[in-house]
Amino acid sequence: MVNLKDLAKELNVSVSTVSKALKSSHEIGAETKKRVIELAQKMGYSPNPYAGFLRHHKSKTIALIAPELTNNYFIQAISGAESVAQEKDYHLLIYCTNDEFAKEESILKHLQNGRVDGVIMSLSTATQSYQHLNDLIQSGIPIVFFDRICHEIETAKITTDDFTSGFNATEHLIQNGCKDIAYLSISENLSIDNKRKQGYLEALNKHNIEALPSRIIKCTGDEKNNYKKIKQLFQSDKIPDGVFASIEKLALSTYYVCNELKINIPKDTKVICFSNLRTAPLLNPSLTTITQPAYEMGKQAAAILFKNLDKKRSLIGNENIILKSELIARDSTKQ
Amino acid sequence: MVNLKDLAKELNVSVSTVSKALKSSHEIGAETKKRVIELAQKMGYSPNPYAGFLRHHKSKTIALIAPELTNNYFIQAISGAESVAQEKDYHLLIYCTNDEFAKEESILKHLQNGRVDGVIMSLSTATQSYQHLNDLIQSGIPIVFFDRICHEIETAKITTDDFTSGFNATEHLIQNGCKDIAYLSISENLSIDNKRKQGYLEALNKHNIEALPSRIIKCTGDEKNNYKKIKQLFQSDKIPDGVFASIEKLALSTYYVCNELKINIPKDTKVICFSNLRTAPLLNPSLTTITQPAYEMGKQAAAILFKNLDKKRSLIGNENIILKSELIARDSTKQ
DNA sequence: AAAAAAAACTAAAACGTTTTCGCAAATAAA
DNA sequence: TTTATTTGCGAAAACGTTTTAGTTTTTTTT
């Protein structure tokens, strides 16, 4: 790897001359500039990014932290963030918390030393305390949240209209004849889950349907356990005639349970869920989804972060960006 | 952000003492060590990664370059690589080429300055020359290929048994009654495509079925165009009674085309493809797949890279690791 | 022709580490 | 007691840049 010193020696000039010539400083003569630039080109010189960091304290790197990677929502969001990073000549580090609090803490701690200029993240479902988030921000690294946001931290947050979407999803089921709708919750720690549930409750209320606590199924990150809980739901005397899953995974588990128990969707029970599954139209039956603009959310999260990195101040003020999700009715909720 | 100098000043010792104490050097007395470590803890000191780089020339960072991110195969591979990186206390940069050669070139050029210690990558379908790959390796950065590998470069490569899988997939169709099988190719530049096609041809040959060039459909990265080509295939007088898609995307396009043209899968035509779609069992009809161990491939690629990073030598010798794919028969190829 | 200004370049410090070398004090060996 | 050895620590160089503050040479102004 060739460096400034190598170029300087080759050209019989000082290191500082080479450095300035490459930045086309007015202090350097035209002839010298030309010689330097040509040799740099020829020898394939590229400034060492880490040496540069020591001077301006800019790593040109951001991190994206997600609870899981093999998830249609997050991968689209990552893709959006990546496209913006590449456009801005930034580098994107990816970290996965596996929905574990300890891992989230550990990852954030490792980022406190200036490795990145900023962080884009979605909380793990296990996160209930926010010290690690505050610590990172205190040490001068701004965070932008998307989707699984943290209300308690003052910064920018990108979400979708979860309450309205939850309301619409539930009303969609009601309008298609459902009177006994179960809500599959993923975690009470997540504000998006709570908002979706609030929308669900509000829709039931509007249509004078009693909200039964037993119809709110508390699922977790453990797929096996979720499967068991959903199976229980469908093995009771009276099965729900509609299911609103807060996330895609839970709807797919519902499909598998119904397959196993020979319960017909949508005849016996209808299913709707938040999902970014591209094959939703090809499922059997095709799945009615509320689809979040995941790619756009990733892009916006990155864009806001970059906007603030340009500024002097590393603290990002409260800012709530709310994008619209889209309800796409398909066969799984057909009357 | 607190640094060694801050700690040294606070404790009235030299910077070198602090540095050594934190590394628990035997040169430092027990009492001093204790004081240093306690204060470092208290002030939240964490060594600046970039300053360290300047000394040992190790960035503790690797890059993963993929042609696309929103793809079930690649995201699982990325997830595998991420898990190994995290375990090894390395950091993972993600880059997407969008299947464009120019972008691939540009990304690699940006990595030539030591930003990463090594690269894991899958080629873009557009890549036909390998200068940029050689340049990177020449500048001391090792590359490990996975799936869409480059035969022409001497290094480690992780693939699956594509020839055998292609053969098995085709034979599976034949055994289920197909006599006129189309192969949907993604790019003649990719060795995996060629191997899958060779397997296809070999199976036809074994069963004395004539291989018609018109049954090899050359698809591209352009989804619209692929859709058109596949539609043409199914609008001819004689439609194929089996389709073997080299990648998932092309099988899904086939599903959409058949939906539109009211062609029944598997009655009128059977479909099999390479795919890591988790909802394959839930499709209508459920999709027969050859599933690659994507997560494992990502893990192995990372593992081999790390094994070589530990060594002095940055050149990785030729090594072909071939994992087995699994053919999972479902309804889309049912007789 | 002398003084001032501009042009072209260099030396050196700085960023935050690690590491080599050196030095003093304390301890051990003679 | 004198000479070695060990222990505990500090000074300074090095990594590859950028930048500030010179320094020399040339050009312009008076």
PDB file of C-alpha atoms in Angstrom, chain A residues 164-332:
ATOM      1  CA  THR A 164     -54.097   4.104  12.221  1.00  0.00           C
ATOM      2  CA  SER A 165     -52.841   0.991  10.469  1.00  0.00           C
ATOM      3  CA  GLY A 166     -53.820  -1.149  13.438  1.00  0.00           C
ATOM      4  CA  PHE A 167     -57.217   0.475  13.432  1.00  0.00           C
ATOM      5  CA  ASN A 168     -57.655  -0.008   9.685  1.00  0.00           C
ATOM      6  CA  ALA A 169     -56.487  -3.597   9.799  1.00  0.00           C
ATOM      7  CA  THR A 170     -58.992  -4.433  12.516  1.00  0.00           C
ATOM      8  CA  GLU A 171     -61.794  -2.545  10.834  1.00  0.00           C
ATOM      9  CA  HIS A 172     -60.966  -4.358   7.594  1.00  0.00           C
ATOM     10  CA  LEU A 173     -61.526  -7.653   9.402  1.00  0.00           C
ATOM     11  CA  ILE A 174     -64.755  -6.390  10.965  1.00  0.00           C
ATOM     12  CA  GLN A 175     -66.050  -5.166   7.643  1.00  0.00           C
ATOM     13  CA  ASN A 176     -65.369  -8.593   6.236  1.00  0.00           C
ATOM     14  CA  GLY A 177     -67.530 -10.171   8.870  1.00  0.00           C
ATOM     15  CA  CYS A 178     -65.225 -10.855  11.797  1.00  0.00           C
ATOM     16  CA  LYS A 179     -66.697 -10.477  15.265  1.00  0.00           C
ATOM     17  CA  ASP A 180     -64.091 -12.220  17.375  1.00  0.00           C
ATOM     18  CA  ILE A 181     -60.638 -11.014  16.481  1.00  0.00           C
ATOM     19  CA  ALA A 182     -57.401 -12.101  18.106  1.00  0.00           C
ATOM     20  CA  TYR A 183     -54.392  -9.825  18.252  1.00  0.00           C
ATOM     21  CA  LEU A 184     -50.981 -11.468  18.149  1.00  0.00           C
ATOM     22  CA  SER A 185     -48.606  -9.236  20.074  1.00  0.00           C
ATOM     23  CA  ILE A 186     -44.860  -9.555  19.720  1.00  0.00           C
ATOM     24  CA  SER A 187     -43.675  -7.627  22.763  1.00  0.00           C
ATOM     25  CA  GLU A 188     -45.195  -5.233  25.233  1.00  0.00           C
ATOM     26  CA  ASN A 189     -41.859  -3.426  25.337  1.00  0.00           C
ATOM     27  CA  LEU A 190     -42.227  -2.178  21.795  1.00  0.00           C
ATOM     28  CA  SER A 191     -44.079   1.031  21.158  1.00  0.00           C
ATOM     29  CA  ILE A 192     -45.040  -0.102  17.673  1.00  0.00           C
ATOM     30  CA  ASP A 193     -46.751  -3.131  19.148  1.00  0.00           C
ATOM     31  CA  ASN A 194     -48.602  -1.018  21.673  1.00  0.00           C
ATOM     32  CA  LYS A 195     -49.760   1.417  19.033  1.00  0.00           C
ATOM     33  CA  ARG A 196     -50.965  -1.338  16.760  1.00  0.00           C
ATOM     34  CA  LYS A 197     -52.809  -2.838  19.704  1.00  0.00           C
ATOM     35  CA  GLN A 198     -54.344   0.527  20.581  1.00  0.00           C
ATOM     36  CA  GLY A 199     -55.607   0.785  17.011  1.00  0.00           C
ATOM     37  CA  TYR A 200     -57.045  -2.708  17.330  1.00  0.00           C
ATOM     38  CA  LEU A 201     -58.812  -1.823  20.581  1.00  0.00           C
ATOM     39  CA  GLU A 202     -60.121   1.436  19.204  1.00  0.00           C
ATOM     40  CA  ALA A 203     -61.613  -0.300  16.166  1.00  0.00           C
ATOM     41  CA  LEU A 204     -63.287  -2.910  18.345  1.00  0.00           C
ATOM     42  CA  ASN A 205     -64.656  -0.138  20.506  1.00  0.00           C
ATOM     43  CA  LYS A 206     -65.978   1.817  17.563  1.00  0.00           C
ATOM     44  CA  HIS A 207     -67.860  -1.238  16.336  1.00  0.00           C
ATOM     45  CA  ASN A 208     -69.126  -2.158  19.785  1.00  0.00           C
ATOM     46  CA  ILE A 209     -67.169  -5.355  20.005  1.00  0.00           C
ATOM     47  CA  GLU A 210     -66.011  -6.315  23.432  1.00  0.00           C
ATOM     48  CA  ALA A 211     -62.237  -6.477  23.772  1.00  0.00           C
ATOM     49  CA  LEU A 212     -61.379  -9.708  25.539  1.00  0.00           C
ATOM     50  CA  PRO A 213     -57.964  -9.888  27.235  1.00  0.00           C
ATOM     51  CA  SER A 214     -57.851 -13.568  26.321  1.00  0.00           C
ATOM     52  CA  ARG A 215     -57.840 -12.576  22.665  1.00  0.00           C
ATOM     53  CA  ILE A 216     -54.574 -10.710  23.021  1.00  0.00           C
ATOM     54  CA  ILE A 217     -51.898 -13.360  22.585  1.00  0.00           C
ATOM     55  CA  LYS A 218     -48.532 -12.440  24.005  1.00  0.00           C
ATOM     56  CA  CYS A 219     -45.951 -13.929  21.693  1.00  0.00           C
ATOM     57  CA  THR A 220     -42.174 -13.675  21.982  1.00  0.00           C
ATOM     58  CA  GLY A 221     -39.030 -14.140  19.944  1.00  0.00           C
ATOM     59  CA  ASP A 222     -39.241 -17.901  20.450  1.00  0.00           C
ATOM     60  CA  GLU A 223     -40.893 -19.355  17.342  1.00  0.00           C
ATOM     61  CA  LYS A 224     -41.671 -22.728  18.898  1.00  0.00           C
ATOM     62  CA  ASN A 225     -43.381 -21.112  21.818  1.00  0.00           C
ATOM     63  CA  ASN A 226     -45.367 -18.831  19.534  1.00  0.00           C
ATOM     64  CA  TYR A 227     -46.485 -21.800  17.483  1.00  0.00           C
ATOM     65  CA  LYS A 228     -47.683 -23.501  20.643  1.00  0.00           C
ATOM     66  CA  LYS A 229     -49.617 -20.457  21.809  1.00  0.00           C
ATOM     67  CA  ILE A 230     -51.270 -19.952  18.453  1.00  0.00           C
ATOM     68  CA  LYS A 231     -52.118 -23.617  18.272  1.00  0.00           C
ATOM     69  CA  GLN A 232     -53.754 -23.398  21.676  1.00  0.00           C
ATOM     70  CA  LEU A 233     -55.775 -20.481  20.406  1.00  0.00           C
ATOM     71  CA  PHE A 234     -57.105 -22.580  17.565  1.00  0.00           C
ATOM     72  CA  GLN A 235     -57.702 -25.676  19.626  1.00  0.00           C
ATOM     73  CA  SER A 236     -60.150 -24.030  22.008  1.00  0.00           C
ATOM     74  CA  ASP A 237     -63.902 -24.562  21.753  1.00  0.00           C
ATOM     75  CA  LYS A 238     -64.425 -21.258  20.085  1.00  0.00           C
ATOM     76  CA  ILE A 239     -61.772 -20.201  17.630  1.00  0.00           C
ATOM     77  CA  PRO A 240     -61.406 -16.551  16.621  1.00  0.00           C
ATOM     78  CA  ASP A 241     -62.890 -15.666  13.250  1.00  0.00           C
ATOM     79  CA  GLY A 242     -60.112 -13.193  12.572  1.00  0.00           C
ATOM     80  CA  VAL A 243     -56.435 -12.820  13.431  1.00  0.00           C
ATOM     81  CA  PHE A 244     -54.452  -9.620  13.329  1.00  0.00           C
ATOM     82  CA  ALA A 245     -50.737 -10.385  13.596  1.00  0.00           C
ATOM     83  CA  SER A 246     -48.483  -7.534  14.678  1.00  0.00           C
ATOM     84  CA  ILE A 247     -45.617  -8.928  12.638  1.00  0.00           C
ATOM     85  CA  GLU A 248     -45.200 -11.190   9.629  1.00  0.00           C
ATOM     86  CA  LYS A 249     -43.642 -14.123  11.469  1.00  0.00           C
ATOM     87  CA  LEU A 250     -46.728 -14.543  13.620  1.00  0.00           C
ATOM     88  CA  ALA A 251     -49.024 -14.616  10.602  1.00  0.00           C
ATOM     89  CA  LEU A 252     -46.886 -17.305   8.983  1.00  0.00           C
ATOM     90  CA  SER A 253     -47.054 -19.336  12.169  1.00  0.00           C
ATOM     91  CA  THR A 254     -50.821 -18.913  12.008  1.00  0.00           C
ATOM     92  CA  TYR A 255     -50.778 -20.269   8.448  1.00  0.00           C
ATOM     93  CA  TYR A 256     -48.806 -23.302   9.582  1.00  0.00           C
ATOM     94  CA  VAL A 257     -51.122 -23.895  12.545  1.00  0.00           C
ATOM     95  CA  CYS A 258     -54.210 -23.630  10.353  1.00  0.00           C
ATOM     96  CA  ASN A 259     -52.621 -25.980   7.822  1.00  0.00           C
ATOM     97  CA  GLU A 260     -52.011 -28.502  10.530  1.00  0.00           C
ATOM     98  CA  LEU A 261     -55.433 -28.187  12.151  1.00  0.00           C
ATOM     99  CA  LYS A 262     -57.226 -28.101   8.784  1.00  0.00           C
ATOM    100  CA  ILE A 263     -58.660 -24.728   9.536  1.00  0.00           C
ATOM    101  CA  ASN A 264     -59.566 -22.924   6.350  1.00  0.00           C
ATOM    102  CA  ILE A 265     -58.337 -19.395   5.759  1.00  0.00           C
ATOM    103  CA  PRO A 266     -60.360 -17.277   5.080  1.00  0.00           C
ATOM    104  CA  LYS A 267     -63.529 -19.345   5.589  1.00  0.00           C
ATOM    105  CA  ASP A 268     -62.981 -20.331   9.214  1.00  0.00           C
ATOM    106  CA  THR A 269     -60.714 -17.511  10.207  1.00  0.00           C
ATOM    107  CA  LYS A 270     -59.289 -14.496   8.406  1.00  0.00           C
ATOM    108  CA  VAL A 271     -55.729 -13.314   8.672  1.00  0.00           C
ATOM    109  CA  ILE A 272     -54.138  -9.907   8.266  1.00  0.00           C
ATOM    110  CA  CYS A 273     -50.674  -8.796   9.289  1.00  0.00           C
ATOM    111  CA  PHE A 274     -47.924  -6.275   9.030  1.00  0.00           C
ATOM    112  CA  SER A 275     -45.595  -7.695   6.396  1.00  0.00           C
ATOM    113  CA  ASN A 276     -43.060  -6.919   3.718  1.00  0.00           C
ATOM    114  CA  LEU A 277     -43.198 -10.363   2.209  1.00  0.00           C
ATOM    115  CA  ARG A 278     -42.874 -10.063  -1.547  1.00  0.00           C
ATOM    116  CA  THR A 279     -44.551 -13.395  -2.110  1.00  0.00           C
ATOM    117  CA  ALA A 280     -47.673 -12.455  -0.147  1.00  0.00           C
ATOM    118  CA  PRO A 281     -49.736 -12.539  -3.380  1.00  0.00           C
ATOM    119  CA  LEU A 282     -48.530 -16.076  -4.108  1.00  0.00           C
ATOM    120  CA  LEU A 283     -49.363 -17.620  -0.740  1.00  0.00           C
ATOM    121  CA  ASN A 284     -52.198 -20.056  -0.262  1.00  0.00           C
ATOM    122  CA  PRO A 285     -54.347 -18.131   0.325  1.00  0.00           C
ATOM    123  CA  SER A 286     -52.760 -14.870  -0.734  1.00  0.00           C
ATOM    124  CA  LEU A 287     -52.109 -12.854   2.385  1.00  0.00           C
ATOM    125  CA  THR A 288     -53.706  -9.533   3.217  1.00  0.00           C
ATOM    126  CA  THR A 289     -50.960  -7.258   4.480  1.00  0.00           C
ATOM    127  CA  ILE A 290     -50.256  -3.867   5.881  1.00  0.00           C
ATOM    128  CA  THR A 291     -47.009  -3.113   4.155  1.00  0.00           C
ATOM    129  CA  GLN A 292     -44.594  -0.607   5.552  1.00  0.00           C
ATOM    130  CA  PRO A 293     -42.383   1.463   3.228  1.00  0.00           C
ATOM    131  CA  ALA A 294     -39.333  -0.268   4.629  1.00  0.00           C
ATOM    132  CA  TYR A 295     -36.824   0.759   1.973  1.00  0.00           C
ATOM    133  CA  GLU A 296     -37.979   4.350   2.250  1.00  0.00           C
ATOM    134  CA  MET A 297     -37.738   4.233   6.038  1.00  0.00           C
ATOM    135  CA  GLY A 298     -34.144   3.072   5.838  1.00  0.00           C
ATOM    136  CA  LYS A 299     -33.385   5.814   3.360  1.00  0.00           C
ATOM    137  CA  GLN A 300     -34.994   8.497   5.481  1.00  0.00           C
ATOM    138  CA  ALA A 301     -33.285   7.312   8.642  1.00  0.00           C
ATOM    139  CA  ALA A 302     -29.934   7.521   6.890  1.00  0.00           C
ATOM    140  CA  ALA A 303     -30.791  10.859   5.307  1.00  0.00           C
ATOM    141  CA  ILE A 304     -31.680  12.435   8.646  1.00  0.00           C
ATOM    142  CA  LEU A 305     -28.555  11.073  10.237  1.00  0.00           C
ATOM    143  CA  PHE A 306     -26.383  12.504   7.468  1.00  0.00           C
ATOM    144  CA  LYS A 307     -28.147  15.829   7.642  1.00  0.00           C
ATOM    145  CA  ASN A 308     -27.162  16.041  11.284  1.00  0.00           C
ATOM    146  CA  LEU A 309     -23.636  14.774  10.782  1.00  0.00           C
ATOM    147  CA  ASP A 310     -23.006  17.729   8.520  1.00  0.00           C
ATOM    148  CA  LYS A 311     -23.807  20.036  11.390  1.00  0.00           C
ATOM    149  CA  LYS A 312     -21.446  20.842  14.219  1.00  0.00           C
ATOM    150  CA  ARG A 313     -23.814  19.714  16.914  1.00  0.00           C
ATOM    151  CA  SER A 314     -23.980  16.012  17.496  1.00  0.00           C
ATOM    152  CA  LEU A 315     -27.269  16.112  19.367  1.00  0.00           C
ATOM    153  CA  ILE A 316     -30.311  15.519  17.208  1.00  0.00           C
ATOM    154  CA  GLY A 317     -33.486  17.213  18.352  1.00  0.00           C
ATOM    155  CA  ASN A 318     -36.769  15.375  18.665  1.00  0.00           C
ATOM    156  CA  GLU A 319     -38.305  14.816  15.275  1.00  0.00           C
ATOM    157  CA  ASN A 320     -41.020  12.326  14.423  1.00  0.00           C
ATOM    158  CA  ILE A 321     -41.248  11.282  10.828  1.00  0.00           C
ATOM    159  CA  ILE A 322     -44.293   9.190  10.172  1.00  0.00           C
ATOM    160  CA  LEU A 323     -44.686   7.430   6.850  1.00  0.00           C
ATOM    161  CA  LYS A 324     -47.853   5.754   5.651  1.00  0.00           C
ATOM    162  CA  SER A 325     -48.278   2.017   5.459  1.00  0.00           C
ATOM    163  CA  GLU A 326     -50.496   0.469   2.838  1.00  0.00           C
ATOM    164  CA  LEU A 327     -53.247  -2.061   3.446  1.00  0.00           C
ATOM    165  CA  ILE A 328     -53.353  -4.500   0.554  1.00  0.00           C
ATOM    166  CA  ALA A 329     -56.446  -6.687   0.714  1.00  0.00           C
ATOM    167  CA  ARG A 330     -55.986 -10.206  -0.572  1.00  0.00           C
ATOM    168  CA  ASP A 331     -57.693 -13.548  -0.179  1.00  0.00           C
ATOM    169  CA  SER A 332     -56.828 -14.252   3.445  1.00  0.00           C
TER     170      SER A 332
END
